[in-house]
Coordinates of N, CA and C in Angstrom, one line a residue:
M23 N 118.0 111.6 70.2 CA 117.7 110.5 70.6 C 116.4 110.8 71.7
I24 N 115.4 110.0 70.7 CA 113.9 110.3 71.7 C 113.9 109.3 72.9
S25 N 113.6 109.9 73.9 CA 113.2 108.9 75.1 C 112.1 108.8 75.6
A26 N 111.7 107.8 76.2 CA 110.4 107.2 76.8 C 110.5 107.0 78.0
T27 N 109.2 106.9 78.8 CA 109.0 105.8 80.1 C 108.1 104.8 79.4
F28 N 107.9 104.1 79.2 CA 106.8 102.7 78.6 C 106.1 102.5 80.2
D29 N 105.3 102.4 80.3 CA 103.5 101.9 81.2 C 103.7 100.7 81.0
T30 N 103.5 99.3 82.4 CA 103.8 98.5 82.6 C 103.1 97.6 81.3
S31 N 101.9 98.2 80.6 CA 100.9 97.9 79.5 C 101.8 97.5 78.6
V32 N 102.7 98.8 78.0 CA 104.0 98.5 76.9 C 104.5 97.1 77.4
Y33 N 104.7 97.1 78.2 CA 106.2 95.5 78.7 C 105.5 94.8 78.5
I34 N 103.9 94.6 78.8 CA 103.2 93.3 79.1 C 102.9 93.1 77.5
R35 N 102.3 93.5 76.7 CA 102.0 93.7 75.0 C 103.2 93.2 74.3
A36 N 104.0 94.0 75.2 CA 105.8 93.3 74.1 C 106.2 91.9 74.7
F37 N 105.7 91.6 75.6 CA 106.5 90.2 75.9 C 105.3 88.9 76.0
N38 N 104.1 89.5 75.5 CA 103.3 88.9 75.9 C 102.4 88.5 74.6
F39 N 102.5 89.8 73.7 CA 101.8 89.4 72.4 C 102.7 89.9 70.9
G40 N 103.3 90.5 71.1 CA 104.6 90.9 70.3 C 103.7 92.2 69.9
G41 N 104.1 92.3 68.3 CA 103.4 93.2 67.9 C 104.1 94.7 68.1
P42 N 103.6 95.8 67.8 CA 104.1 97.4 67.7 C 104.8 97.4 69.3
A43 N 104.5 97.0 70.4 CA 104.8 97.2 71.4 C 106.6 96.7 71.5
A44 N 106.6 95.1 70.6 CA 107.8 94.2 70.9 C 108.7 95.1 69.8
D45 N 108.5 95.8 68.7 CA 109.0 96.3 67.8 C 109.6 97.3 68.3
L46 N 109.0 98.3 69.3 CA 109.9 99.4 70.1 C 111.0 98.7 70.9
I47 N 110.5 97.6 71.4 CA 111.4 97.3 72.4 C 112.7 97.1 71.3
A48 N 112.4 96.2 70.2 CA 113.7 96.0 69.5 C 114.0 97.4 69.0
Y49 N 113.5 98.6 68.4 CA 114.3 99.8 68.4 C 115.1 100.1 69.7
A50 N 114.4 100.0 70.8 CA 115.9 100.7 71.8 C 117.0 99.2 71.4
R51 N 116.7 98.4 71.4 CA 118.2 97.3 71.8 C 119.0 97.9 70.5
A52 N 118.1 98.3 69.5 CA 119.2 98.9 68.1 C 119.9 99.7 68.4
G53 N 119.6 100.5 69.7 CA 119.8 101.8 69.9 C 119.1 103.3 69.1
N54 N 118.5 103.1 68.7 CA 117.6 104.1 68.2 C 116.3 104.9 69.3
L55 N 116.5 104.4 70.2 CA 115.5 104.9 71.6 C 115.6 104.8 72.8
R56 N 116.0 105.5 73.4 CA 116.2 105.6 74.9 C 115.1 105.1 76.1
I57 N 114.4 104.2 76.5 CA 113.7 103.7 77.4 C 114.4 103.8 78.9
D58 N 113.2 104.7 79.6 CA 113.7 105.1 81.1 C 112.8 104.2 81.7
T59 N 113.3 103.8 82.9 CA 112.6 102.7 83.8 C 112.9 103.2 84.9
S60 N 112.2 102.8 86.2 CA 112.5 102.8 87.6 C 112.1 101.3 88.1
E61 N 112.7 101.3 89.4 CA 112.7 99.4 89.8 C 110.9 99.2 90.5
A62 N 110.1 100.5 90.5 CA 108.9 100.5 90.4 C 107.8 99.8 89.3
I63 N 108.4 100.2 88.1 CA 108.2 99.8 86.8 C 108.4 98.4 86.7
I64 N 109.7 97.8 86.8 CA 110.6 96.7 86.8 C 109.3 95.5 87.4
D65 N 109.0 96.0 88.9 CA 108.4 95.5 89.7 C 106.7 95.0 89.4
E66 N 106.1 96.4 89.0 CA 104.9 96.0 88.4 C 104.8 94.8 87.2
T67 N 105.9 95.4 86.1 CA 105.5 94.4 85.2 C 105.6 93.0 85.5
T68 N 106.2 92.7 86.2 CA 107.2 91.2 86.3 C 105.9 90.7 87.6
G69 N 105.5 91.7 88.1 CA 104.2 91.2 89.1 C 103.2 90.5 88.3
V70 N 102.8 91.4 87.2 CA 101.6 91.8 86.4 C 102.0 90.1 85.3
L71 N 102.8 90.0 85.0 CA 103.1 88.9 84.5 C 103.4 87.4 84.9
R72 N 103.6 87.5 86.3 CA 103.3 86.2 87.4 C 102.1 86.8 87.8
E73 N 101.4 87.2 88.3 CA 100.1 87.2 89.1 C 98.9 87.2 87.6
K74 N 98.6 87.7 86.9 CA 97.8 87.9 85.7 C 98.2 86.6 84.5
F75 N 99.4 87.0 84.3 CA 99.7 84.9 82.9 C 100.1 84.5 83.9
Q76 N 100.6 84.2 84.5 CA 101.2 82.9 85.5 C 102.4 82.6 85.1
R77 N 103.4 83.2 84.9 CA 104.5 83.1 84.0 C 105.9 82.6 85.0
D78 N 106.3 81.5 85.0 CA 107.1 81.3 85.9 C 108.2 81.8 86.5
P79 N 108.8 81.4 87.7 CA 110.2 82.5 88.3 C 111.0 82.6 87.0
Y80 N 111.4 81.7 85.9 CA 112.5 81.8 85.2 C 112.2 82.8 84.0
T81 N 111.2 82.7 83.6 CA 110.4 84.0 82.6 C 110.4 85.5 83.3
I82 N 110.0 85.6 84.7 CA 110.1 86.6 85.3 C 111.2 87.3 85.3
N83 N 112.5 85.8 85.7 CA 113.9 86.7 86.0 C 114.6 87.0 84.4
D84 N 114.3 86.5 83.6 CA 114.2 86.5 82.1 C 113.8 87.9 81.8
V85 N 113.0 88.5 81.9 CA 112.0 90.0 81.9 C 113.1 91.0 82.2
R86 N 112.8 90.5 84.0 CA 113.8 91.4 84.9 C 115.2 91.5 84.0
Q87 N 116.0 90.8 83.9 CA 117.3 91.1 83.7 C 117.2 92.0 82.1
K88 N 116.4 91.4 81.2 CA 116.2 92.5 80.0 C 116.4 93.7 80.1
L89 N 114.8 93.9 81.0 CA 114.6 95.6 81.3 C 115.7 96.5 82.1
M90 N 116.4 95.7 83.0 CA 117.8 96.0 83.4 C 118.6 96.8 82.7
A91 N 118.9 95.3 81.7 CA 119.9 95.4 80.6 C 119.8 96.8 79.5
L92 N 118.6 96.6 79.3 CA 118.4 97.6 78.2 C 117.6 98.9 78.5
C93 N 117.1 99.3 79.5 CA 116.8 100.3 80.0 C 117.6 101.2 80.7
N94 N 117.6 102.7 80.3 CA 118.0 103.5 81.3 C 117.4 103.7 82.9
R95 N 118.0 102.6 83.8 CA 117.1 103.3 85.3 C 117.6 104.5 85.9
V96 N 116.0 104.5 86.4 CA 116.4 106.0 87.3 C 116.3 105.6 88.8
T97 N 116.0 106.9 89.5 CA 115.4 106.5 90.8 C 114.3 107.8 90.7
P98 N 113.3 107.5 91.1 CA 112.7 108.8 91.6 C 112.8 109.6 92.3
G99 N 112.6 110.8 92.8 CA 113.2 111.8 93.9 C 112.1 112.1 94.6
E100 N 111.0 112.0 94.1 CA 109.4 112.3 94.8 C 108.3 111.5 94.6
V101 N 107.6 111.6 95.5 CA 106.2 110.8 95.6 C 104.8 111.6 95.3
L102 N 104.5 111.1 93.6 CA 103.3 112.0 93.2 C 102.5 111.6 93.6
E103 N 101.0 112.4 93.3 CA 99.9 112.2 93.4 C 98.7 112.5 92.8
V104 N 98.9 112.4 91.6 CA 98.7 113.2 90.1 C 97.3 112.7 89.7
I105 N 97.4 111.0 89.9 CA 96.5 110.2 89.2 C 96.1 109.6 90.4
K106 N 94.9 110.0 90.9 CA 93.7 109.3 92.2 C 93.6 108.0 91.8
E107 N 92.5 108.1 90.6 CA 91.8 106.8 90.1 C 92.9 105.2 90.2
D108 N 94.0 105.3 89.8 CA 95.0 104.2 90.0 C 96.4 104.8 90.3
P109 N 96.6 105.0 91.8 CA 97.8 105.3 92.2 C 99.0 104.9 91.8
D110 N 99.1 103.5 91.2 CA 99.9 102.6 90.3 C 100.8 103.8 89.2
D111 N 99.9 104.3 88.6 CA 100.2 105.1 87.6 C 100.9 106.5 87.5
N112 N 101.2 106.9 88.9 CA 102.2 107.6 89.2 C 103.7 107.6 89.4
R113 N 103.7 106.2 89.2 CA 105.5 105.4 89.3 C 105.5 106.2 88.2
I114 N 104.4 106.1 87.3 CA 105.2 106.3 85.9 C 105.4 107.8 85.3
L115 N 104.5 108.5 85.8 CA 105.2 109.3 86.1 C 106.0 110.4 86.5
E116 N 106.6 109.7 88.0 CA 107.8 109.6 88.8 C 109.0 109.6 88.3
C117 N 108.8 108.3 87.0 CA 109.9 107.9 86.3 C 110.3 108.8 85.4
A118 N 109.4 108.9 84.5 CA 109.2 110.0 83.7 C 109.7 111.2 83.8
A119 N 109.2 112.1 85.1 CA 109.9 113.3 85.6 C 111.6 113.1 86.0
A120 N 111.6 112.2 86.6 CA 113.0 111.4 86.9 C 114.0 112.0 85.6
A121 N 113.8 111.1 84.9 CA 114.5 110.6 83.5 C 114.8 111.9 82.6
K122 N 113.2 112.8 82.8 CA 113.1 114.0 81.7 C 112.7 113.3 80.6
S123 N 112.3 112.4 80.5 CA 111.7 111.5 79.3 C 110.8 112.5 78.6
D124 N 111.3 112.5 77.2 CA 110.4 112.8 76.2 C 109.2 112.8 75.9
Y125 N 108.5 111.4 76.0 CA 107.4 110.6 75.5 C 106.9 109.8 77.4
I126 N 106.0 109.4 77.5 CA 105.1 108.7 77.9 C 104.2 107.6 77.3
V127 N 104.7 106.6 77.3 CA 103.8 105.4 76.0 C 103.0 104.8 77.0
S128 N 101.8 104.3 76.8 CA 101.0 103.8 77.5 C 99.6 103.9 77.0
E129 N 98.7 103.1 77.1 CA 97.1 102.1 76.9 C 96.6 102.8 77.8
D130 N 96.9 103.0 79.2 CA 96.3 103.3 80.0 C 95.3 104.5 80.6
K131 N 93.7 104.4 80.0 CA 93.0 105.4 80.1 C 93.3 106.9 80.7
D132 N 94.0 106.4 82.1 CA 93.9 107.5 83.1 C 95.3 108.2 83.0
L133 N 96.2 107.6 82.5 CA 97.5 108.0 82.3 C 97.1 109.0 80.7
L134 N 96.5 108.5 79.4 CA 96.5 109.4 78.3 C 95.4 110.5 78.7
R135 N 94.4 110.6 79.7 CA 93.8 111.5 79.6 C 95.1 112.8 80.2
V136 N 96.0 112.6 81.0 CA 96.4 113.4 81.7 C 97.3 114.5 80.2
G137 N 97.4 113.5 79.5 CA 98.0 114.2 77.9 C 99.5 114.5 78.0
E138 N 100.0 115.2 78.9 CA 101.2 115.6 79.2 C 101.6 116.3 80.7
Y139 N 102.9 115.4 81.3 CA 103.3 115.8 82.4 C 104.4 116.1 82.3
R140 N 104.7 117.3 82.9 CA 106.1 118.2 83.0 C 106.9 117.6 81.4
G141 N 106.7 118.1 80.6 CA 107.3 118.1 79.2 C 107.3 117.1 78.5
A142 N 106.3 116.1 79.0 CA 106.3 114.7 78.3 C 105.0 114.2 77.9
K143 N 105.5 114.0 76.4 CA 103.6 113.9 76.0 C 103.3 112.6 76.1
I144 N 101.9 112.5 76.6 CA 101.7 110.9 76.7 C 100.6 110.4 75.7
V145 N 101.4 109.1 75.2 CA 100.6 109.0 73.8 C 100.6 107.2 73.7
T146 N 99.6 106.9 73.1 CA 99.9 105.7 72.6 C 101.3 104.9 72.0
I147 N 101.0 103.6 71.9 CA 101.8 102.7 71.5 C 101.7 102.8 70.2
R148 N 100.7 103.0 68.8 CA 100.6 103.5 67.9 C 101.2 104.7 67.6
D149 N 100.6 105.9 68.0 CA 101.2 106.8 68.1 C 102.8 107.4 68.4
F150 N 103.1 106.6 69.4 CA 104.5 106.6 69.6 C 105.2 105.9 68.8
M151 N 105.1 104.9 67.9 CA 105.5 104.1 67.0 C 105.7 104.9 65.5
T152 N 104.2 105.8 65.5 CA 104.7 106.8 63.9 C 105.7 107.8 64.1
L153 N 105.6 108.1 65.7 CA 106.9 109.1 66.1 C 108.3 108.8 65.7
V154 N 108.1 107.5 66.3 CA 109.6 107.2 66.3 C 110.0 106.8 64.8
L155 N 109.0 106.5 64.3 CA 109.3 106.1 62.5 C 110.0 107.4 62.2
A156 N 109.1 108.4 62.1 CA 109.1 109.5 61.9 C 110.5 110.5 61.7
E157 N 110.9 109.8 63.0 CA 112.4 110.6 63.3 C 113.5 109.6 63.1
G158 N 113.4 108.5 62.7 CA 114.3 107.7 62.5 C 114.3 108.0 60.2
R159 N 113.6 108.0 59.6 CA 113.1 109.1 58.5 C 114.0 110.0 58.4
S160 N 114.0 111.1 59.5 CA 114.4 112.6 59.0 C 116.0 112.4 59.7
R161 N 116.6 111.7 60.1 CA 118.1 111.7 59.8 C 118.9 111.4 59.2

């Protein structure tokens, strides 16, 4: 089974706009994909939903509970400083390293520029969707 750490941008797209990001969440719910996350990623996601999208506390709690139930939660054992431009992006790398994710899925240019970190390829939502669908067909 493919495993991936999703950047906050993926969750924001899934919960606010649907589309391919929501399809990936559904694919994981069906048991076809392992999504790795950490408390820092969940906190950033709910913070963005609250601050930038003015989601109410009930919705924020619902999103938190869904992520906690769906995802493989890890506790990173190290603090990284790989991406200087946006230190929050390092939380994504920490999670992927701790979980030994196959992929990091993001629309963030700073993360995409890294390309790969400790064996986890960093790809866009669209590219990851193509990979996941190809994997499903090969089974």
